[in-house]
Amino acid sequence: MPRLVLITASSPEIREVRRTRVLNFQQITMPYLAARVPAGWEVVHIDEEAEEIDWKIEADLVGITFHTPSAHHAYHIATHFRSRGICVIMGGPHVTLLPQEAGQYADVIFIGEAEGLWEEFLKSFETGSHRRVYQNAGPPFLKDVPISRKELFHRSDYTNGVLFATRGCSNQCDFCTVAVMYPHKLRMRPIAEVAAEYASFKGKVIIFWDDNIAGDMEYAKELFRAIAPYRKWWSSQASIHCGRDDKFLEAAAQSGCKQLFLGLESISQQSLAGVNKRFNRVEEYLQVIERIHSHGIAVQAGIVFGFDDDTPEIFRNTIDFLEEAGVQNATLNILTPFPGTPLYRKMKAEGRLLTQDWSKYNSRDDVVFKPKQMSVAELLTGFRYANERFYSLQSITKRLSRSLVQCWWSLPLNLAYSFQWRMMAQSGSPR
Ligand code: SF4
């Protein structure tokens, strides 16, 4: 029986970054792809976030998926297995952003979404008639998506329930890789199929791994009605539009939504305009967050520092705002111009890219471009200040006392992050 080894690659540096996160959810690409492998193949999944690669593992075919900061590491893995005479295929975000680069390290590459072509490739591999490059001419149908293979999940996080309902986003923010990865905009799976997969998880807590669960509000509301009877708890990412629609929030809350990750990005309207995200209106942020809270849903704010209109005051002002709004959690990142995005092209044209060492494109430890209104050191120091202050006991008290929504789990979570940041500060770690 031929053996397929699928690897979710993650470099040692990125693993170190992720270990600082209290919650670290299962990546689902490989378990979904494995579900499309025909009978007659043995499939193994190595998820480097959870286990080390066995470099001597027997394999007829090795498939690797990875994000940009793990690119060099993934190429190292590919080189090792190819030196053993094993065919290596690569796909995923970085391969789609830079296919020519990735093609130098793999026997076969998949650009963009693999559905349909993946099955075709496996058939031709068995007869030795496969091609070097696979790319769908149009967006694959998201109907009859086989349920992901749960026995290939590895991470011991707080949930094993991870799935997707939609793919892509109808917006085109300049810094976002989603618009490059899925140029065909937003597509949805049939609601009955999503609900069946949702129900198939034994655990209570589910993550919708969607880019924007609020991409189509009417679809989302129907989906929420379909999953409500299963009485599970769920969370997902959503654009600000969700906070303008009480019916959406009501349906979300009734179906078990406990937290929404809200892509606020910046509290500077000029910064948002500069990256084509004008639909975020800073003047309504407080009202939107209050409305989400009023439905019993916690808010995790997605914030990015380093936009062209950001001055050194942005760090203090942002945390002041997050405290005033009483957000339960936040993901703070350093702006990173990923290859293939309009932001990358702009920075390149302006001669502002400092490196093409992809391992530095990690959004947390390194600044890879010349900021406009501050130095690289100011951006790094400000970023660290913002994280430390956000997870200080004083800030946690301020934020969580403003709104007691979901306090029973967000308080311990905040305290765990607070502990980690203090440990890192003591050890001198830059993150
Ligand atoms: S709304 Fe979010 S997912 Fe959509 S393009 Fe903008 S940043 Fe990307």
Tab-separated table of C-alpha atoms and ligand atoms in Angstrom:
chain	number	residue	atom	x	y	z
A	1	MET	CA	0.000	0.000	0.000
A	2	PRO	CA	1.591	3.386	-0.968
A	3	ARG	CA	2.278	5.693	1.942
A	4	LEU	CA	1.539	9.430	1.890
A	5	VAL	CA	3.165	11.548	4.593
A	6	LEU	CA	1.513	14.955	5.001
A	7	ILE	CA	3.473	17.595	6.914
A	8	THR	CA	2.086	20.809	8.379
A	9	ALA	CA	5.450	22.560	8.559
A	10	SER	CA	6.335	25.044	11.251
A	11	SER	CA	9.869	26.334	11.773
A	12	PRO	CA	11.494	26.148	15.234
A	13	GLU	CA	11.231	29.957	15.506
A	14	ILE	CA	7.518	29.993	14.690
A	15	ARG	CA	6.900	27.113	17.082
A	16	GLU	CA	8.572	29.185	19.752
A	17	VAL	CA	6.271	32.137	18.944
A	18	ARG	CA	3.181	29.911	19.032
A	19	ARG	CA	4.152	28.314	22.334
A	20	THR	CA	3.762	31.749	23.870
A	21	ARG	CA	0.082	31.620	22.964
A	22	VAL	CA	-2.200	30.041	25.480
A	23	LEU	CA	-4.593	28.856	22.786
A	24	ASN	CA	-3.235	27.298	19.630
A	25	PHE	CA	-5.800	25.811	17.325
A	26	GLN	CA	-5.496	22.873	14.999
A	27	GLN	CA	-4.610	23.727	11.390
A	28	ILE	CA	-7.032	21.871	9.165
A	29	THR	CA	-5.606	21.834	5.631
A	30	MET	CA	-4.015	18.401	5.884
A	31	PRO	CA	-6.911	16.612	7.679
A	32	TYR	CA	-9.252	17.947	4.938
A	33	LEU	CA	-6.879	16.919	2.116
A	34	ALA	CA	-6.424	13.497	3.700
A	35	ALA	CA	-10.171	12.972	3.478
A	36	ARG	CA	-9.868	13.202	-0.320
A	37	VAL	CA	-7.159	10.544	-0.621
A	38	PRO	CA	-8.584	7.456	-2.362
A	39	ALA	CA	-8.762	4.090	-0.602
A	40	GLY	CA	-5.578	2.108	-1.045
A	41	TRP	CA	-3.289	4.790	0.418
A	42	GLU	CA	-1.951	4.883	3.937
A	43	VAL	CA	-1.927	8.476	5.209
A	44	VAL	CA	0.239	9.862	8.021
A	45	HIS	CA	0.030	13.472	9.204
A	46	ILE	CA	2.939	15.153	10.989
A	47	ASP	CA	1.986	18.487	12.526
A	48	GLU	CA	5.187	20.195	13.618
A	49	GLU	CA	3.296	22.306	16.120
A	50	ALA	CA	2.703	19.091	18.020
A	51	GLU	CA	5.472	16.650	17.107
A	52	GLU	CA	8.918	16.335	15.580
A	53	ILE	CA	9.487	14.967	12.088
A	54	ASP	CA	10.840	11.444	11.948
A	55	TRP	CA	13.442	12.049	9.241
A	56	LYS	CA	13.687	8.319	8.498
A	57	ILE	CA	9.944	7.785	8.092
A	58	GLU	CA	8.973	5.495	5.218
A	59	ALA	CA	7.090	7.377	2.498
A	60	ASP	CA	6.252	7.096	-1.184
A	61	LEU	CA	5.076	10.678	-1.332
A	62	VAL	CA	5.548	13.649	0.996
A	63	GLY	CA	3.199	16.652	0.937
A	64	ILE	CA	4.099	19.875	2.750
A	65	THR	CA	1.980	22.942	3.539
A	66	PHE	CA	3.382	26.070	5.195
A	67	HIS	CA	3.071	29.793	5.752
A	68	THR	CA	5.684	32.369	4.706
A	69	PRO	CA	7.752	32.522	7.934
A	70	SER	CA	8.281	28.753	7.791
A	71	ALA	CA	9.276	28.749	4.091
A	72	HIS	CA	13.014	28.136	4.517
A	73	HIS	CA	12.320	25.415	7.034
A	74	ALA	CA	9.827	23.768	4.658
A	75	TYR	CA	12.423	23.894	1.851
A	76	HIS	CA	14.887	22.177	4.174
A	77	ILE	CA	12.350	19.409	4.837
A	78	ALA	CA	11.690	19.044	1.109
A	79	THR	CA	15.396	18.846	0.308
A	80	HIS	CA	15.870	16.106	2.894
A	81	PHE	CA	13.086	13.887	1.547
A	82	ARG	CA	14.032	14.503	-2.073
A	83	SER	CA	17.616	13.471	-1.267
A	84	ARG	CA	16.101	10.146	-0.169
A	85	GLY	CA	14.505	9.811	-3.613
A	86	ILE	CA	10.974	10.560	-2.354
A	87	CYS	CA	8.661	12.712	-4.473
A	88	VAL	CA	7.805	15.959	-2.624
A	89	ILE	CA	4.704	18.059	-3.310
A	90	MET	CA	4.156	21.497	-1.839
A	91	GLY	CA	1.124	23.699	-1.517
A	92	GLY	CA	-0.486	26.218	0.783
A	93	PRO	CA	-0.229	29.959	1.341
A	94	HIS	CA	3.440	30.639	0.582
A	95	VAL	CA	3.497	28.399	-2.500
A	96	THR	CA	0.477	30.277	-3.841
A	97	LEU	CA	2.093	33.644	-3.110
A	98	LEU	CA	5.479	32.671	-4.596
A	99	PRO	CA	5.095	29.588	-6.827
A	100	GLN	CA	8.332	30.118	-8.720
A	101	GLU	CA	10.398	30.156	-5.570
A	102	ALA	CA	8.675	27.113	-4.053
A	103	GLY	CA	8.900	25.239	-7.364
A	104	GLN	CA	12.680	25.097	-7.005
A	105	TYR	CA	12.352	22.900	-3.927
A	106	ALA	CA	9.535	20.535	-4.866
A	107	ASP	CA	8.801	17.931	-7.516
A	108	VAL	CA	5.201	19.113	-7.752
A	109	ILE	CA	3.499	22.301	-6.588
A	110	PHE	CA	-0.134	23.177	-6.055
A	111	ILE	CA	-1.003	26.833	-6.609
A	112	GLY	CA	-4.177	27.967	-4.882
A	113	GLU	CA	-6.929	25.594	-3.852
A	114	ALA	CA	-6.263	21.909	-4.387
A	115	GLU	CA	-9.758	20.402	-4.412
A	116	GLY	CA	-10.388	18.319	-7.518
A	117	LEU	CA	-6.795	18.504	-8.729
A	118	TRP	CA	-5.512	16.734	-5.647
A	119	GLU	CA	-7.497	13.584	-6.458
A	120	GLU	CA	-6.404	13.838	-10.117
A	121	PHE	CA	-2.760	14.174	-9.086
A	122	LEU	CA	-2.865	11.113	-6.802
A	123	LYS	CA	-4.280	8.990	-9.640
A	124	SER	CA	-1.609	10.132	-12.085
A	125	PHE	CA	1.133	9.722	-9.486
A	126	GLU	CA	0.309	6.028	-9.308
A	127	THR	CA	0.913	5.729	-13.057
A	128	GLY	CA	3.860	8.124	-13.086
A	129	SER	CA	2.036	10.556	-15.374
A	130	HIS	CA	1.656	13.501	-13.002
A	131	ARG	CA	2.482	17.091	-13.914
A	132	ARG	CA	4.813	19.514	-12.129
A	133	VAL	CA	2.293	22.282	-11.544
A	134	TYR	CA	-1.374	22.033	-10.567
A	135	GLN	CA	-3.627	25.059	-10.531
A	136	ASN	CA	-7.407	25.174	-10.758
A	137	ALA	CA	-8.660	27.381	-13.607
A	138	GLY	CA	-11.590	28.560	-11.489
A	139	PRO	CA	-12.763	28.292	-7.911
A	140	PRO	CA	-13.461	24.695	-6.879
A	141	PHE	CA	-17.006	23.877	-5.748
A	142	LEU	CA	-17.327	23.779	-1.998
A	143	LYS	CA	-20.113	21.237	-2.222
A	144	ASP	CA	-19.670	17.656	-0.997
A	145	VAL	CA	-16.491	18.571	0.876
A	146	PRO	CA	-15.562	15.378	2.731
A	147	ILE	CA	-15.459	15.754	6.515
A	148	SER	CA	-11.865	16.187	7.682
A	149	ARG	CA	-10.122	13.152	9.154
A	150	LYS	CA	-10.195	13.773	12.886
A	151	GLU	CA	-7.790	10.948	13.655
A	152	LEU	CA	-5.121	13.136	11.990
A	153	PHE	CA	-5.691	16.058	14.409
A	154	HIS	CA	-2.806	16.340	16.827
A	155	ARG	CA	-2.909	19.380	18.975
A	156	SER	CA	-3.877	19.100	22.603
A	157	ASP	CA	-5.727	22.416	22.674
A	158	TYR	CA	-9.060	23.027	24.283
A	159	THR	CA	-11.115	21.799	21.414
A	160	ASN	CA	-11.012	19.276	18.669
A	161	GLY	CA	-13.805	20.932	16.776
A	162	VAL	CA	-12.312	22.832	13.857
A	163	LEU	CA	-14.009	23.286	10.496
A	164	PHE	CA	-14.852	25.875	7.858
A	165	ALA	CA	-18.143	27.113	6.431
A	166	THR	CA	-16.927	29.771	3.999
A	167	ARG	CA	-13.718	30.494	2.176
A	168	GLY	CA	-12.282	33.847	1.152
A	169	CYS	CA	-13.544	37.339	1.757
A	170	SER	CA	-15.263	39.911	-0.415
A	171	ASN	CA	-13.011	42.709	0.837
A	172	GLN	CA	-9.543	43.472	-0.463
A	173	CYS	CA	-7.411	44.934	2.301
A	174	ASP	CA	-3.934	45.699	0.975
A	175	PHE	CA	-2.025	43.790	3.637
A	176	CYS	CA	-4.147	40.644	3.614
A	177	THR	CA	-3.100	37.394	1.954
A	178	VAL	CA	-6.684	36.085	1.868
A	179	ALA	CA	-7.539	38.272	-1.128
A	180	VAL	CA	-4.468	36.900	-2.963
A	181	MET	CA	-5.067	33.301	-1.946
A	182	TYR	CA	-8.731	33.346	-2.932
A	183	PRO	CA	-9.172	35.864	-5.737
A	184	HIS	CA	-12.587	34.400	-6.459
A	185	LYS	CA	-13.963	36.174	-3.404
A	186	LEU	CA	-16.288	34.625	-0.878
A	187	ARG	CA	-17.704	31.129	-1.354
A	188	MET	CA	-19.893	29.119	0.958
A	189	ARG	CA	-20.391	25.428	1.705
A	190	PRO	CA	-23.966	24.157	1.735
A	191	ILE	CA	-25.363	24.805	5.193
A	192	ALA	CA	-26.609	21.231	5.736
A	193	GLU	CA	-23.097	19.901	5.076
A	194	VAL	CA	-21.501	22.369	7.496
A	195	ALA	CA	-24.082	21.570	10.163
A	196	ALA	CA	-23.473	17.824	9.737
A	197	GLU	CA	-19.723	18.287	10.166
A	198	TYR	CA	-20.290	20.621	13.141
A	199	ALA	CA	-22.452	17.966	14.778
A	200	SER	CA	-19.844	15.257	14.153
A	201	PHE	CA	-17.428	16.689	16.732
A	202	LYS	CA	-17.711	15.178	20.183
A	203	GLY	CA	-16.319	18.260	21.957
A	204	LYS	CA	-18.346	21.235	23.095
A	205	VAL	CA	-16.092	23.984	21.704
A	206	ILE	CA	-15.826	24.606	17.974
A	207	ILE	CA	-13.683	26.955	15.921
A	208	PHE	CA	-14.895	28.075	12.505
A	209	TRP	CA	-11.606	28.543	10.689
A	210	ASP	CA	-13.215	31.033	8.287
A	211	ASP	CA	-11.533	34.190	7.064
A	212	ASN	CA	-14.708	36.143	7.702
A	213	ILE	CA	-17.805	34.364	9.030
A	214	ALA	CA	-19.722	37.606	8.432
A	215	GLY	CA	-18.796	37.693	4.739
A	216	ASP	CA	-22.402	36.950	3.743
A	217	MET	CA	-24.684	37.968	6.588
A	218	GLU	CA	-27.790	36.136	5.364
A	219	TYR	CA	-25.896	32.872	4.830
A	220	ALA	CA	-24.369	33.269	8.295
A	221	LYS	CA	-27.738	33.781	9.972
A	222	GLU	CA	-29.142	30.672	8.286
A	223	LEU	CA	-26.055	28.714	9.310
A	224	PHE	CA	-26.429	29.830	12.926
A	225	ARG	CA	-30.051	28.673	12.953
A	226	ALA	CA	-28.946	25.283	11.599
A	227	ILE	CA	-26.233	24.699	14.221
A	228	ALA	CA	-28.130	26.086	17.227
A	229	PRO	CA	-29.820	22.767	18.128
A	230	TYR	CA	-26.427	21.124	18.778
A	231	ARG	CA	-25.903	23.434	21.762
A	232	LYS	CA	-22.154	23.800	21.296
A	233	TRP	CA	-19.991	26.891	21.795
A	234	TRP	CA	-18.157	28.420	18.896
A	235	SER	CA	-15.877	31.270	17.832
A	236	SER	CA	-14.699	32.682	14.508
A	237	GLN	CA	-13.220	35.706	12.748
A	238	ALA	CA	-15.541	38.422	11.519
A	239	SER	CA	-15.311	41.783	9.832
A	240	ILE	CA	-16.820	44.843	11.522
A	241	HIS	CA	-20.052	44.440	9.535
A	242	CYS	CA	-21.211	41.831	12.037
A	243	GLY	CA	-21.441	44.457	14.774
A	244	ARG	CA	-23.854	46.586	12.748
A	245	ASP	CA	-26.536	43.924	12.586
A	246	ASP	CA	-28.416	42.957	15.750
A	247	LYS	CA	-30.162	40.081	13.980
A	248	PHE	CA	-26.783	38.567	13.082
A	249	LEU	CA	-25.554	38.921	16.654
A	250	GLU	CA	-28.769	37.538	18.086
A	251	ALA	CA	-28.637	34.467	15.834
A	252	ALA	CA	-24.918	34.025	16.574
A	253	ALA	CA	-25.456	34.216	20.338
A	254	GLN	CA	-28.412	31.832	20.246
A	255	SER	CA	-26.338	29.296	18.317
A	256	GLY	CA	-23.583	29.340	20.959
A	257	CYS	CA	-21.161	32.031	19.767
A	258	LYS	CA	-18.930	32.918	22.731
A	259	GLN	CA	-16.369	35.171	21.057
A	260	LEU	CA	-15.795	36.962	17.760
A	261	PHE	CA	-12.351	37.910	16.526
A	262	LEU	CA	-12.925	41.385	15.160
A	263	GLY	CA	-10.485	42.723	12.562
A	264	LEU	CA	-10.274	46.291	13.882
A	265	GLU	CA	-6.629	46.616	12.713
A	266	SER	CA	-6.163	50.228	13.795
A	267	ILE	CA	-7.733	53.057	15.747
A	268	SER	CA	-6.393	55.510	13.133
A	269	GLN	CA	-8.828	56.192	10.289
A	270	GLN	CA	-5.944	57.413	8.112
A	271	SER	CA	-4.056	54.187	8.693
A	272	LEU	CA	-7.119	52.181	7.658
A	273	ALA	CA	-7.584	54.313	4.543
A	274	GLY	CA	-3.940	53.744	3.649
A	275	VAL	CA	-4.462	49.980	3.396
A	276	ASN	CA	-7.846	49.999	1.679
A	277	LYS	CA	-9.865	49.188	4.791
A	278	ARG	CA	-12.089	52.258	4.838
A	279	PHE	CA	-15.155	50.187	5.691
A	280	ASN	CA	-13.810	50.065	9.248
A	281	ARG	CA	-15.006	53.312	10.796
A	282	VAL	CA	-13.143	54.138	13.972
A	283	GLU	CA	-15.916	56.401	15.240
A	284	GLU	CA	-18.274	53.409	15.500
A	285	TYR	CA	-15.825	50.975	17.168
A	286	LEU	CA	-17.077	51.609	20.708
A	287	GLN	CA	-20.696	51.228	19.704
A	288	VAL	CA	-20.011	48.058	17.715
A	289	ILE	CA	-18.117	46.436	20.598
A	290	GLU	CA	-20.835	47.438	23.034
A	291	ARG	CA	-23.468	45.922	20.759
A	292	ILE	CA	-21.561	42.625	20.484
A	293	HIS	CA	-21.167	42.562	24.267
A	294	SER	CA	-24.866	43.230	24.718
A	295	HIS	CA	-25.515	39.858	23.061
A	296	GLY	CA	-23.200	38.107	25.532
A	297	ILE	CA	-20.402	37.660	23.004
A	298	ALA	CA	-16.783	38.435	23.927
A	299	VAL	CA	-14.559	40.421	21.567
A	300	GLN	CA	-11.040	39.566	20.562
A	301	ALA	CA	-9.619	42.603	18.786
A	302	GLY	CA	-7.203	42.101	15.906
A	303	ILE	CA	-4.758	45.025	15.947
A	304	VAL	CA	-1.819	45.806	13.675
A	305	PHE	CA	0.920	48.343	14.405
A	306	GLY	CA	3.215	50.036	11.903
A	307	PHE	CA	0.881	51.508	9.269
A	308	ASP	CA	2.198	54.555	7.432
A	309	ASP	CA	0.065	56.931	9.456
A	310	ASP	CA	1.012	55.387	12.785
A	311	THR	CA	3.114	57.640	15.006
A	312	PRO	CA	4.799	56.531	18.271
A	313	GLU	CA	1.635	57.598	20.144
A	314	ILE	CA	-0.360	54.807	18.488
A	315	PHE	CA	0.671	52.178	21.042
A	316	ARG	CA	-0.539	54.056	24.126
A	317	ASN	CA	-3.654	55.355	22.379
A	318	THR	CA	-4.596	51.871	21.168
A	319	ILE	CA	-4.359	50.262	24.596
A	320	ASP	CA	-6.262	53.219	26.096
A	321	PHE	CA	-8.988	52.528	23.550
A	322	LEU	CA	-9.055	48.748	24.136
A	323	GLU	CA	-9.402	49.387	27.859
A	324	GLU	CA	-12.187	51.900	27.325
A	325	ALA	CA	-13.999	49.453	25.047
A	326	GLY	CA	-13.523	46.600	27.538
A	327	VAL	CA	-12.388	44.047	24.961
A	328	GLN	CA	-11.774	40.635	26.461
A	329	ASN	CA	-8.790	39.653	24.313
A	330	ALA	CA	-6.581	40.999	21.571
A	331	THR	CA	-4.135	39.730	18.999
A	332	LEU	CA	-1.534	42.429	18.486
A	333	ASN	CA	0.701	42.127	15.433
A	334	ILE	CA	3.422	44.076	13.672
A	335	LEU	CA	2.483	45.055	10.104
A	336	THR	CA	4.041	42.568	7.677
A	337	PRO	CA	4.002	43.033	3.910
A	338	PHE	CA	3.578	39.439	2.782
A	339	PRO	CA	4.807	38.691	-0.744
A	340	GLY	CA	2.077	38.835	-3.350
A	341	THR	CA	0.020	41.473	-1.526
A	342	PRO	CA	-0.498	45.061	-2.752
A	343	LEU	CA	1.269	46.225	0.421
A	344	TYR	CA	4.371	44.228	-0.495
A	345	ARG	CA	4.414	45.702	-4.003
A	346	LYS	CA	4.052	49.220	-2.611
A	347	MET	CA	6.844	48.773	-0.059
A	348	LYS	CA	9.064	47.259	-2.718
A	349	ALA	CA	8.408	50.101	-5.156
A	350	GLU	CA	9.242	52.607	-2.420
A	351	GLY	CA	12.472	50.758	-1.555
A	352	ARG	CA	11.321	50.187	2.024
A	353	LEU	CA	11.692	46.413	2.339
A	354	LEU	CA	14.529	45.615	4.729
A	355	THR	CA	14.834	41.897	4.067
A	356	GLN	CA	13.523	38.991	2.073
A	357	ASP	CA	14.440	36.541	4.771
A	358	TRP	CA	10.971	35.046	5.109
A	359	SER	CA	11.672	33.759	8.619
A	360	LYS	CA	11.499	37.385	9.710
A	361	TYR	CA	7.989	37.763	8.279
A	362	ASN	CA	6.572	36.539	11.594
A	363	SER	CA	4.574	39.672	12.599
A	364	ARG	CA	5.802	39.507	16.187
A	365	ASP	CA	9.570	39.403	16.525
A	366	ASP	CA	10.793	41.371	13.536
A	367	VAL	CA	10.079	44.468	11.485
A	368	VAL	CA	10.786	43.799	7.805
A	369	PHE	CA	10.149	47.261	6.352
A	370	LYS	CA	11.069	50.883	7.074
A	371	PRO	CA	8.117	52.421	8.948
A	372	LYS	CA	7.170	55.952	7.857
A	373	GLN	CA	6.697	57.816	11.109
A	374	MET	CA	8.904	55.941	13.541
A	375	SER	CA	12.078	53.913	13.573
A	376	VAL	CA	12.228	50.116	13.494
A	377	ALA	CA	13.360	50.183	17.137
A	378	GLU	CA	10.401	52.392	18.111
A	379	LEU	CA	7.994	49.993	16.423
A	380	LEU	CA	9.474	46.985	18.196
A	381	THR	CA	9.580	48.729	21.569
A	382	GLY	CA	6.051	50.083	21.155
A	383	PHE	CA	4.771	46.666	20.169
A	384	ARG	CA	6.289	45.118	23.253
A	385	TYR	CA	4.916	47.909	25.470
A	386	ALA	CA	1.416	47.365	24.029
A	387	ASN	CA	1.479	43.623	24.718
A	388	GLU	CA	2.875	43.978	28.212
A	389	ARG	CA	0.406	46.703	29.105
A	390	PHE	CA	-2.588	44.886	27.596
A	391	TYR	CA	-1.830	41.831	29.711
A	392	SER	CA	-0.901	43.765	32.867
A	393	LEU	CA	-3.118	43.061	35.883
A	394	GLN	CA	-4.202	46.705	35.856
A	395	SER	CA	-5.372	46.540	32.241
A	396	ILE	CA	-7.061	43.158	32.712
A	397	THR	CA	-8.996	44.584	35.667
A	398	LYS	CA	-10.001	47.689	33.704
A	399	ARG	CA	-11.056	45.813	30.581
A	400	LEU	CA	-12.905	42.937	32.177
A	401	SER	CA	-14.689	45.082	34.729
A	402	ARG	CA	-16.116	47.250	31.969
A	403	SER	CA	-18.006	44.281	30.632
A	404	LEU	CA	-18.417	41.018	32.512
A	405	VAL	CA	-19.283	39.192	29.281
A	406	GLN	CA	-17.738	35.699	29.218
A	407	CYS	CA	-15.642	36.664	32.235
A	408	TRP	CA	-15.630	33.090	33.569
A	409	TRP	CA	-13.179	31.985	30.889
A	410	SER	CA	-11.674	35.259	29.649
A	411	LEU	CA	-10.331	36.120	33.110
A	412	PRO	CA	-8.279	32.902	33.480
A	413	LEU	CA	-7.177	33.258	29.852
A	414	ASN	CA	-5.995	36.838	30.421
A	415	LEU	CA	-4.197	35.787	33.598
A	416	ALA	CA	-2.443	32.979	31.721
A	417	TYR	CA	-1.253	35.465	29.070
A	418	SER	CA	-0.235	37.890	31.783
A	419	PHE	CA	1.898	35.184	33.394
A	420	GLN	CA	3.502	34.335	30.066
A	421	TRP	CA	4.358	37.950	29.281
A	422	ARG	CA	5.934	38.382	32.698
A	423	MET	CA	7.973	35.195	32.195
A	424	MET	CA	9.125	36.431	28.800
A	425	ALA	CA	9.995	39.849	30.192
A	426	GLN	CA	12.097	38.170	32.861
A	427	SER	CA	13.859	35.935	30.335
A	428	GLY	CA	14.480	38.914	28.030
A	429	SER	CA	12.576	37.299	25.150
A	430	PRO	CA	11.575	39.912	22.550
A	431	ARG	CA	8.033	38.570	22.085
B	1	SF4	S1	-11.742	41.960	5.820
B	1	SF4	FE1	-10.188	40.690	6.862
B	1	SF4	S2	-10.096	38.756	5.675
B	1	SF4	FE2	-11.152	40.285	4.417
B	1	SF4	S3	-9.553	41.143	3.102
B	1	SF4	FE3	-9.756	42.490	4.905
B	1	SF4	S4	-8.238	41.719	6.414
B	1	SF4	FE4	-8.524	40.109	4.823
